[in-house]
Tab-separated table of C-alpha atoms in Angstrom:
chain	number	residue	atom	x	y	z
A	176	UNK	CA	-0.122	0.205	0.283
A	177	UNK	CA	1.139	3.740	-0.227
A	178	UNK	CA	0.377	6.003	2.618
A	179	UNK	CA	0.205	9.984	2.164
A	180	UNK	CA	-0.278	11.982	5.194
A	181	UNK	CA	-2.364	15.190	4.363
A	182	UNK	CA	-1.026	18.714	4.231
A	183	UNK	CA	-1.848	19.310	7.731
A	184	UNK	CA	-2.224	16.294	9.179
A	185	UNK	CA	1.041	14.977	11.916
A	186	UNK	CA	2.969	12.041	11.364
A	187	UNK	CA	3.073	9.337	14.120
A	188	UNK	CA	5.503	9.610	16.989
A	189	UNK	CA	8.071	7.060	16.959
A	190	UNK	CA	10.156	5.734	19.591
A	191	UNK	CA	13.535	6.551	17.764
A	192	UNK	CA	15.687	8.945	19.218
A	193	UNK	CA	18.003	10.466	17.036
A	194	UNK	CA	21.646	9.955	17.654
A	195	UNK	CA	23.990	13.430	18.477
A	196	UNK	CA	25.121	15.187	15.786
A	197	UNK	CA	28.535	15.377	16.736
A	198	UNK	CA	30.277	12.288	17.999
A	199	UNK	CA	33.767	11.704	19.315
A	200	UNK	CA	36.724	9.387	18.081
A	201	UNK	CA	37.421	6.668	20.304
A	202	UNK	CA	40.323	4.350	20.040
A	203	UNK	CA	40.594	1.318	17.262
A	204	UNK	CA	38.215	-1.644	17.605
A	205	UNK	CA	39.243	-4.650	19.549
A	206	UNK	CA	39.997	-7.936	17.987
A	207	UNK	CA	37.251	-9.961	16.915
A	208	UNK	CA	35.695	-11.759	18.947
A	209	UNK	CA	33.089	-14.853	18.450
A	210	UNK	CA	29.278	-13.456	17.913
A	211	UNK	CA	27.466	-13.041	21.175
A	212	UNK	CA	25.853	-16.169	22.596
A	213	UNK	CA	22.164	-16.397	22.987
A	214	UNK	CA	22.199	-14.979	26.921
A	215	UNK	CA	23.853	-11.639	25.362
A	216	UNK	CA	20.522	-11.343	22.935
A	217	UNK	CA	17.536	-9.155	23.862
A	218	UNK	CA	14.074	-10.705	24.051
A	219	UNK	CA	12.229	-10.449	21.105
A	220	UNK	CA	9.123	-8.524	22.018
A	221	UNK	CA	6.367	-7.627	19.594
A	222	UNK	CA	4.785	-3.988	19.735
A	223	UNK	CA	0.791	-4.561	20.815
A	224	UNK	CA	-1.692	-3.898	18.423
A	225	UNK	CA	0.438	-4.043	14.987
A	226	UNK	CA	-0.622	-6.772	12.798
A	227	UNK	CA	2.143	-8.287	10.493
A	228	UNK	CA	2.086	-7.329	6.806
A	229	UNK	CA	4.237	-7.604	3.746
A	230	UNK	CA	5.156	-5.751	0.899
A	231	UNK	CA	4.533	-2.448	2.448
A	232	UNK	CA	5.304	0.761	0.652
A	233	UNK	CA	5.612	4.406	1.947
A	234	UNK	CA	6.182	7.439	-0.581
A	235	UNK	CA	6.217	11.156	0.375
A	236	UNK	CA	7.530	14.398	-1.192
A	237	UNK	CA	7.670	16.846	1.922
A	238	UNK	CA	6.367	14.520	4.790
A	239	UNK	CA	8.577	12.848	6.856
A	240	UNK	CA	7.663	8.750	7.358
A	241	UNK	CA	7.784	7.435	10.938
A	242	UNK	CA	6.416	4.346	11.718
A	243	UNK	CA	6.658	0.652	13.573
A	244	UNK	CA	6.095	-2.347	11.336
A	245	UNK	CA	5.869	-6.287	11.763
A	246	UNK	CA	6.728	-7.953	8.620
A	247	UNK	CA	6.213	-11.209	8.209
A	248	UNK	CA	7.394	-12.343	4.666
A	249	UNK	CA	5.721	-15.401	4.661
A	250	UNK	CA	2.456	-13.795	3.563
A	251	UNK	CA	1.415	-13.983	0.293
A	252	UNK	CA	-0.366	-10.979	-0.840
A	253	UNK	CA	-2.046	-10.910	-4.108
A	254	UNK	CA	-0.124	-8.932	-7.038
A	255	UNK	CA	-3.482	-6.637	-7.455
A	256	UNK	CA	-3.482	-5.381	-4.155
A	257	UNK	CA	0.124	-4.221	-4.254
A	258	UNK	CA	1.054	-0.537	-5.100
A	259	UNK	CA	2.856	-0.021	-7.999
A	260	UNK	CA	6.616	-1.263	-8.220
A	261	UNK	CA	8.952	1.577	-7.739
A	262	UNK	CA	11.249	2.439	-10.174
A	263	UNK	CA	13.886	-0.005	-10.728
A	264	UNK	CA	12.066	-3.171	-9.005
A	265	UNK	CA	10.601	-6.017	-10.602
A	266	UNK	CA	7.927	-8.401	-9.374
A	267	UNK	CA	10.245	-11.292	-8.077
A	268	UNK	CA	12.830	-8.138	-6.291
A	269	UNK	CA	9.603	-6.103	-4.832
A	270	UNK	CA	10.993	-5.104	-1.125
A	271	UNK	CA	9.154	-6.559	1.668
A	272	UNK	CA	9.398	-2.861	3.224
A	273	UNK	CA	9.869	0.382	1.136
A	274	UNK	CA	9.942	3.863	2.516
A	275	UNK	CA	11.264	7.011	0.584
A	276	UNK	CA	10.622	10.588	1.067
A	277	UNK	CA	12.519	13.389	-1.142
A	278	UNK	CA	12.365	16.235	1.628
A	279	UNK	CA	11.232	14.278	5.269
A	280	UNK	CA	12.927	12.252	7.404
A	281	UNK	CA	12.334	8.405	7.423
A	282	UNK	CA	12.445	6.717	10.963
A	283	UNK	CA	11.106	3.103	10.899
A	284	UNK	CA	11.521	0.555	13.641
A	285	UNK	CA	10.708	-3.118	11.914
A	286	UNK	CA	10.288	-6.302	13.472
A	287	UNK	CA	11.246	-9.558	11.392
A	288	UNK	CA	9.376	-12.680	12.176
A	289	UNK	CA	10.944	-16.108	11.844
A	290	UNK	CA	9.077	-17.017	8.649
A	291	UNK	CA	10.318	-18.479	5.510
A	292	UNK	CA	10.350	-16.241	2.529
A	293	UNK	CA	8.141	-16.675	-0.535
A	294	UNK	CA	8.548	-19.335	-3.050
A	295	UNK	CA	11.200	-17.602	-5.407
A	296	UNK	CA	12.723	-15.005	-3.166
A	297	UNK	CA	15.843	-16.026	-0.959
A	298	UNK	CA	15.908	-13.032	1.301
A	299	UNK	CA	13.971	-10.491	2.885
A	300	UNK	CA	14.135	-6.802	1.158
A	301	UNK	CA	14.303	-3.693	2.569
A	302	UNK	CA	15.098	-0.534	1.177
A	303	UNK	CA	14.602	3.025	2.772
A	304	UNK	CA	15.921	6.555	1.678
A	305	UNK	CA	15.792	10.510	1.802
A	306	UNK	CA	17.123	12.884	-0.471
A	307	UNK	CA	17.500	15.627	1.588
A	308	UNK	CA	16.492	14.513	5.179
A	309	UNK	CA	17.690	12.139	7.309
A	310	UNK	CA	17.000	8.251	7.662
A	311	UNK	CA	16.838	6.189	10.486
A	312	UNK	CA	16.423	2.259	10.838
A	313	UNK	CA	16.019	-0.534	13.741
A	314	UNK	CA	15.750	-3.830	12.859
A	315	UNK	CA	14.364	-6.479	15.362
A	316	UNK	CA	14.742	-10.376	14.079
A	317	UNK	CA	12.700	-12.880	15.786
A	318	UNK	CA	15.715	-15.612	15.256
A	319	UNK	CA	18.620	-16.467	12.891
A	320	UNK	CA	16.148	-15.709	10.068
A	321	UNK	CA	14.928	-14.997	7.571
A	322	UNK	CA	18.157	-13.573	5.892
A	323	UNK	CA	17.802	-10.233	4.833
A	324	UNK	CA	18.996	-7.278	2.451
A	325	UNK	CA	18.720	-3.537	3.847
A	326	UNK	CA	19.565	-0.698	1.869
A	327	UNK	CA	19.459	2.908	3.340
A	328	UNK	CA	20.342	5.942	1.991
A	329	UNK	CA	20.173	9.703	1.932
A	330	UNK	CA	22.017	12.434	-0.271
A	331	UNK	CA	22.170	15.025	2.057
A	332	UNK	CA	21.171	13.482	5.710
A	333	UNK	CA	22.779	11.366	8.184
A	334	UNK	CA	22.109	7.540	7.690
A	335	UNK	CA	21.512	5.764	11.375
A	336	UNK	CA	20.840	1.934	11.218
A	337	UNK	CA	20.493	-0.199	14.314
A	338	UNK	CA	21.063	-3.946	13.667
A	339	UNK	CA	19.997	-7.019	15.665
A	340	UNK	CA	22.957	-9.024	17.460
A	341	UNK	CA	22.075	-11.976	15.026
A	342	UNK	CA	23.284	-10.266	12.189
A	343	UNK	CA	25.795	-12.662	9.856
A	344	UNK	CA	27.249	-10.994	7.000
A	345	UNK	CA	28.971	-7.913	4.720
A	346	UNK	CA	28.068	-4.302	5.684
A	347	UNK	CA	28.843	-1.852	3.186
A	348	UNK	CA	28.981	1.763	4.130
A	349	UNK	CA	30.120	4.990	1.965
A	350	UNK	CA	29.991	8.574	2.246
A	351	UNK	CA	31.603	11.388	0.139
A	352	UNK	CA	31.835	14.471	2.642
A	353	UNK	CA	31.010	12.913	5.852
A	354	UNK	CA	32.010	9.702	8.189
A	355	UNK	CA	31.416	6.256	8.638
A	356	UNK	CA	30.923	5.463	12.447
A	357	UNK	CA	30.215	2.606	14.599
A	358	UNK	CA	29.328	1.540	18.064
A	359	UNK	CA	32.491	-0.340	20.036
A	360	UNK	CA	30.129	-3.304	20.416
A	361	UNK	CA	29.742	-3.548	16.670
A	362	UNK	CA	33.290	-3.291	15.963
A	363	UNK	CA	34.001	-5.782	18.777
A	364	UNK	CA	31.962	-8.141	16.209
A	365	UNK	CA	33.526	-7.222	13.007
A	366	UNK	CA	36.054	-9.869	12.001
A	367	UNK	CA	37.714	-7.939	8.884
A	368	UNK	CA	37.724	-4.743	7.166
A	369	UNK	CA	37.970	-3.825	3.482
A	370	UNK	CA	38.700	-0.696	1.770
A	371	UNK	CA	37.520	-0.097	-1.758
A	372	UNK	CA	37.116	2.600	-4.391
A	373	UNK	CA	35.645	5.691	-4.013
A	374	UNK	CA	35.278	5.998	-0.487
A	375	UNK	CA	33.170	2.415	-0.208
A	376	UNK	CA	34.165	0.595	3.159
A	377	UNK	CA	33.433	-3.211	3.656
A	378	UNK	CA	33.057	-5.024	7.085
A	379	UNK	CA	32.118	-8.825	7.552
A	380	UNK	CA	30.372	-9.892	10.902
A	381	UNK	CA	30.489	-13.523	11.764
A	382	UNK	CA	32.599	-16.637	10.331
A	383	UNK	CA	34.194	-15.654	7.279
A	384	UNK	CA	34.950	-19.058	6.201
A	385	UNK	CA	31.488	-19.972	6.651
A	386	UNK	CA	30.320	-17.439	4.304
A	387	UNK	CA	27.115	-17.918	2.079
A	388	UNK	CA	26.164	-15.249	-0.163
A	389	UNK	CA	22.631	-16.861	-0.423
A	390	UNK	CA	22.078	-16.923	3.496
A	391	UNK	CA	24.371	-14.226	4.602
A	392	UNK	CA	22.724	-10.661	5.254
A	393	UNK	CA	23.477	-7.634	3.832
A	394	UNK	CA	23.668	-3.935	4.510
A	395	UNK	CA	24.702	-1.217	2.263
A	396	UNK	CA	24.319	2.354	3.929
A	397	UNK	CA	25.149	5.186	2.014
A	398	UNK	CA	25.375	9.293	2.368
A	399	UNK	CA	26.807	12.017	-0.137
A	400	UNK	CA	27.335	14.407	2.453
A	401	UNK	CA	25.830	13.200	6.063
A	402	UNK	CA	27.240	10.660	8.266
A	403	UNK	CA	26.948	6.866	8.631
A	404	UNK	CA	26.403	5.519	11.664
A	405	UNK	CA	25.714	1.935	13.120
A	406	UNK	CA	24.777	0.398	16.151
A	407	UNK	CA	23.191	-2.929	17.911
A	408	UNK	CA	19.263	-2.733	18.306
A	409	UNK	CA	19.894	-2.568	22.247
A	410	UNK	CA	22.312	0.353	22.403
A	411	UNK	CA	20.369	3.387	23.389
A	412	UNK	CA	22.237	6.344	22.442
A	413	UNK	CA	19.358	8.603	23.999
A	414	UNK	CA	21.419	7.399	27.514
A	415	UNK	CA	24.667	8.015	26.488
A	416	UNK	CA	27.088	10.623	28.230
A	417	UNK	CA	27.212	14.137	27.014
A	418	UNK	CA	30.749	13.358	26.017
A	419	UNK	CA	30.649	10.501	24.156
A	420	UNK	CA	34.083	9.202	25.220
A	421	UNK	CA	35.220	5.550	24.375
A	422	UNK	CA	31.704	4.902	23.053
A	423	UNK	CA	32.143	5.452	19.181
A	424	UNK	CA	34.999	3.907	17.310
A	425	UNK	CA	36.118	5.586	14.208
A	426	UNK	CA	36.464	2.486	12.316
A	427	UNK	CA	37.214	3.424	8.764
A	428	UNK	CA	39.547	6.347	8.218
């Protein structure tokens, strides 16, 4: 479905809290350690009164997009009930969640149920973007599946993403005039750092020898002039000390 806010109607309040604009660099990240044990996982608690859905699509020109959604990738919705495909997508690559605003912020909190993807698909697909404002995405996942691909981008705003501690796969981040930052907890799980061309930085979280392109998670983050920030889902940036000393590692140069 496509949701358009009336000109004078307020948008939904979100529980997301935007992180501070300035971050103080910390020492280099510690060596890689094994993925967090189940005891370190936070409970998966679904929000009340939100029914599972699939193939959600939100598009705005000037308004912000904010919301909390439960995604069930096994829900088979008739194609005639679905909104028109965004540019660049085909039916077999239709996003399970799509949100795009030209001039407004996009703030999404997504709960991924432990359900199989539909036949003919391999992963759950999410695309979140804004042209002139900031993007903030928090992902909670019920288990180790489904594997997902997330693309989050903004041309002129910051991009902030929180991932589940069960994440396993490749993260690619790029910015032309900003910085790429991650929390110490995330950088402590990063096995390898790969520097690419044109300012693209890549890390892999998990066992590199056991990588599987069909089953691994993939995240692509991009901002032309903003800062890209990466946290785990349970890291509360609003409760951080003002100085932020030692919290963030400037993992990338």
